[in-house]
PDB file of C-alpha atoms in Angstrom:
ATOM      1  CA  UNK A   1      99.251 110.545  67.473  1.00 75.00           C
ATOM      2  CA  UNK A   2      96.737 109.536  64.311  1.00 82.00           C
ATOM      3  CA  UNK A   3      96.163 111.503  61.793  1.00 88.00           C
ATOM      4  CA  UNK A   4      93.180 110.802  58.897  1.00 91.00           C
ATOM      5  CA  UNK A   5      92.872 110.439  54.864  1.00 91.00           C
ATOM      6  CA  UNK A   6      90.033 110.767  53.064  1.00 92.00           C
ATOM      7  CA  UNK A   7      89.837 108.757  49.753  1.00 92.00           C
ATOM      8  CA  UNK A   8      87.065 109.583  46.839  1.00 93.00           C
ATOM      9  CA  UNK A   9      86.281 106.522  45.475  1.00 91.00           C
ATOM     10  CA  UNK A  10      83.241 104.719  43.125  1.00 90.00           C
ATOM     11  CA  UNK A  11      81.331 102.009  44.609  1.00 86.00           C
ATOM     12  CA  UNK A  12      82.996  99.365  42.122  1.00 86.00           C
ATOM     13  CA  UNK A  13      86.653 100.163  43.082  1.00 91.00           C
ATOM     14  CA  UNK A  14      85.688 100.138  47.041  1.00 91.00           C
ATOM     15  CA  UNK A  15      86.791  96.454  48.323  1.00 90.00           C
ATOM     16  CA  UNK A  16      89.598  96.771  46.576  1.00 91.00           C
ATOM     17  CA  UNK A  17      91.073  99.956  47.877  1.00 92.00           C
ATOM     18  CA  UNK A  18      89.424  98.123  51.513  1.00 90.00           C
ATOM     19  CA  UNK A  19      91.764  94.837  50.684  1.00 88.00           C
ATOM     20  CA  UNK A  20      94.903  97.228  50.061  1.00 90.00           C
ATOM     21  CA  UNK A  21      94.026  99.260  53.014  1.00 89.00           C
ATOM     22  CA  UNK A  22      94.422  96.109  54.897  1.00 85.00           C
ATOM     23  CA  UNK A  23      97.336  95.389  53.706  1.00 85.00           C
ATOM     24  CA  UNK A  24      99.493  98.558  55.153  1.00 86.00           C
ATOM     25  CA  UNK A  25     100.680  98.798  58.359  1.00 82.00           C
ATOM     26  CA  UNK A  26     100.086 101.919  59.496  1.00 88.00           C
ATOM     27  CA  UNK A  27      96.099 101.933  59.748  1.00 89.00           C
ATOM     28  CA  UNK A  28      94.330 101.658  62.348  1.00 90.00           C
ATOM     29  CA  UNK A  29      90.695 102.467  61.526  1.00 91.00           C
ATOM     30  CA  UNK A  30      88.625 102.324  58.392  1.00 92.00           C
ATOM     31  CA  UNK A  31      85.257 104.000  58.103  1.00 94.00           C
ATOM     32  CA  UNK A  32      82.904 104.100  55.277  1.00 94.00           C
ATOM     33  CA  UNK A  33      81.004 107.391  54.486  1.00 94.00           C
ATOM     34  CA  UNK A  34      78.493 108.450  51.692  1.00 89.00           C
ATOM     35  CA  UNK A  35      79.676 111.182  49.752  1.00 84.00           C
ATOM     36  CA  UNK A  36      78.194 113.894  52.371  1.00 86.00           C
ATOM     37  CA  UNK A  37      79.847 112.017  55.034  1.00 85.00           C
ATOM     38  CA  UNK A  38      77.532 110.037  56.442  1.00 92.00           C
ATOM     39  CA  UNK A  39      78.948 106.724  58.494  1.00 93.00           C
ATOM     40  CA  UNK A  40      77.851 104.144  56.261  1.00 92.00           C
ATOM     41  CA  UNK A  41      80.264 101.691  58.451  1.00 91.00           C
ATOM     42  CA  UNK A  42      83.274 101.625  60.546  1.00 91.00           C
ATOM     43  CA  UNK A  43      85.057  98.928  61.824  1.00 88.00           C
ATOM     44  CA  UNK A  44      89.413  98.893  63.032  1.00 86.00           C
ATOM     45  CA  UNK A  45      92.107  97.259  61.690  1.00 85.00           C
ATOM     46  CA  UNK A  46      94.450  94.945  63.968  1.00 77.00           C
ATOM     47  CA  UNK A  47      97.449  93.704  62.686  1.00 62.00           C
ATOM     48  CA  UNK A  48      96.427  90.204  64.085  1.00 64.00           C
ATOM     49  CA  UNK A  49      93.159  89.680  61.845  1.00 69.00           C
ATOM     50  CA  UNK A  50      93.220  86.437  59.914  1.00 66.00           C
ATOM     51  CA  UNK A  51      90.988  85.528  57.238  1.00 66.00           C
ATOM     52  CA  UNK A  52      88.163  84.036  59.096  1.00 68.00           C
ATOM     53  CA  UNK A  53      87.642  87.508  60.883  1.00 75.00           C
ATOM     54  CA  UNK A  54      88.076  89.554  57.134  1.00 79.00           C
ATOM     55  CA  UNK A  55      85.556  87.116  55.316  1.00 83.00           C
ATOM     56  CA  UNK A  56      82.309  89.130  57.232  1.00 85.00           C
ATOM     57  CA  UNK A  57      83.727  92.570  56.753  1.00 85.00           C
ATOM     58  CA  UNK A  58      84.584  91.984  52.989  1.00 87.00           C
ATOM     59  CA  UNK A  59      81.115  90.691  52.126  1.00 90.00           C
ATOM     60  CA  UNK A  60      79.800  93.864  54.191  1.00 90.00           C
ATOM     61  CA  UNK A  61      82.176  95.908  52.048  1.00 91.00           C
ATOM     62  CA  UNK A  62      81.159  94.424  48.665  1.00 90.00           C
ATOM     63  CA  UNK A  63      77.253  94.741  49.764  1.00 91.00           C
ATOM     64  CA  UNK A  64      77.841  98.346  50.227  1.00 89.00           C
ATOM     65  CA  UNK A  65      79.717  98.346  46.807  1.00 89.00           C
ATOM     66  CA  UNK A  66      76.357  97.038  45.379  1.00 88.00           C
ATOM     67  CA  UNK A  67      74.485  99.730  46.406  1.00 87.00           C
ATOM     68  CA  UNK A  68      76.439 102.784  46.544  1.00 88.00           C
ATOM     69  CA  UNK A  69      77.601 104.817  43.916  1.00 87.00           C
ATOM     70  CA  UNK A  70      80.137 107.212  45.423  1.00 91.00           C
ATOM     71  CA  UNK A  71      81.410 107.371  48.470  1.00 92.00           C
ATOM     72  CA  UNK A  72      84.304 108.320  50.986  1.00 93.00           C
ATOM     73  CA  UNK A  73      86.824 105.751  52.713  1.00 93.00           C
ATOM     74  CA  UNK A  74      87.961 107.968  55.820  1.00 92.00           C
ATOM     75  CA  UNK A  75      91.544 106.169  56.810  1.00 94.00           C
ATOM     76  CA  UNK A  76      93.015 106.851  60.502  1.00 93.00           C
ATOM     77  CA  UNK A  77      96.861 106.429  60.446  1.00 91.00           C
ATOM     78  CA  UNK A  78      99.152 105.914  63.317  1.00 87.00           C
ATOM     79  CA  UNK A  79     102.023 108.609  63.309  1.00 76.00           C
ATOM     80  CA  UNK A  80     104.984 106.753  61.884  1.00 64.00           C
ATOM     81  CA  UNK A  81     107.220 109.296  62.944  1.00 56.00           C
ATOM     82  CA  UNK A  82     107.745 109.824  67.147  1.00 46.00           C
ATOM     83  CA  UNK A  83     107.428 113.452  67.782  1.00 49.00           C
ATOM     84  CA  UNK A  84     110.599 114.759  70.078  1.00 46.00           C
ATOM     85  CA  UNK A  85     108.969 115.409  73.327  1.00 46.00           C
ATOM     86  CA  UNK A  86     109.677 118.897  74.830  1.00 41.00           C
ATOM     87  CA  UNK A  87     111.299 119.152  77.521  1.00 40.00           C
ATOM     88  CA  UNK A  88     110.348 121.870  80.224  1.00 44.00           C
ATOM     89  CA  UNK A  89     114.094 123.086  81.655  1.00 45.00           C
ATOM     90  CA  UNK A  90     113.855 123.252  85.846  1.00 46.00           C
ATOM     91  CA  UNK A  91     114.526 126.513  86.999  1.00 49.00           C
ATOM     92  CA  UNK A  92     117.304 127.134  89.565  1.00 53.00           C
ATOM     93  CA  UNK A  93     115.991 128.236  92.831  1.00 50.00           C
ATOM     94  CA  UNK A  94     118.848 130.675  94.381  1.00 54.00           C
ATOM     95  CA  UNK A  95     117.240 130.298  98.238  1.00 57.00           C
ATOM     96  CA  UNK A  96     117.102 126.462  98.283  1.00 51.00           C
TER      97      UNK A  96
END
């Protein structure tokens, strides 16, 4: 199960919170909002992106930088923790 963050952050500070957002294991998603959560841009995160593939979405990221003020990095996280799966006990049928 995912779960999401939101982050408040100024337009200067937002590739680098994007580069360290990168950097954790645990996310799967990144989207991009304006401060009334509007999808300025979302794209996911795969563990087996290499540079070549970050080099467009950085320079996307520090465009939108340029030209926003404020806005709102919405993070979807995998669950780290497995939930215990319930288990449904079989009721004893007396006639069978």
């Amino acid at each position: 199960m995912a779960y999401k963050e939101t982050f408040n952050i100024s337009g200067e500070n937002l590739l680098k919170k994007v580069k360290d957002l990168f950097k954790e294991a645990n996310v799967t998603k990144i989207t991009i909002a304006d401060k009334n959560e509007k999808e300025i841009i979302s794209f996911p995160v795969s563990i087996g992106i290499v540079g070549v593939f970050l080099a467009p979405i950085f320079a996307a990221v520090g465009a939108i930088a340029a030209i926003v003020a404020e806005c709102k990095i919405i993070v979807e996280r995998k669950d780290d923790e497995p939930k215990a799966e319930e288990t449904v006990a079989q009721e004893e049928n007396p006639l069978v």
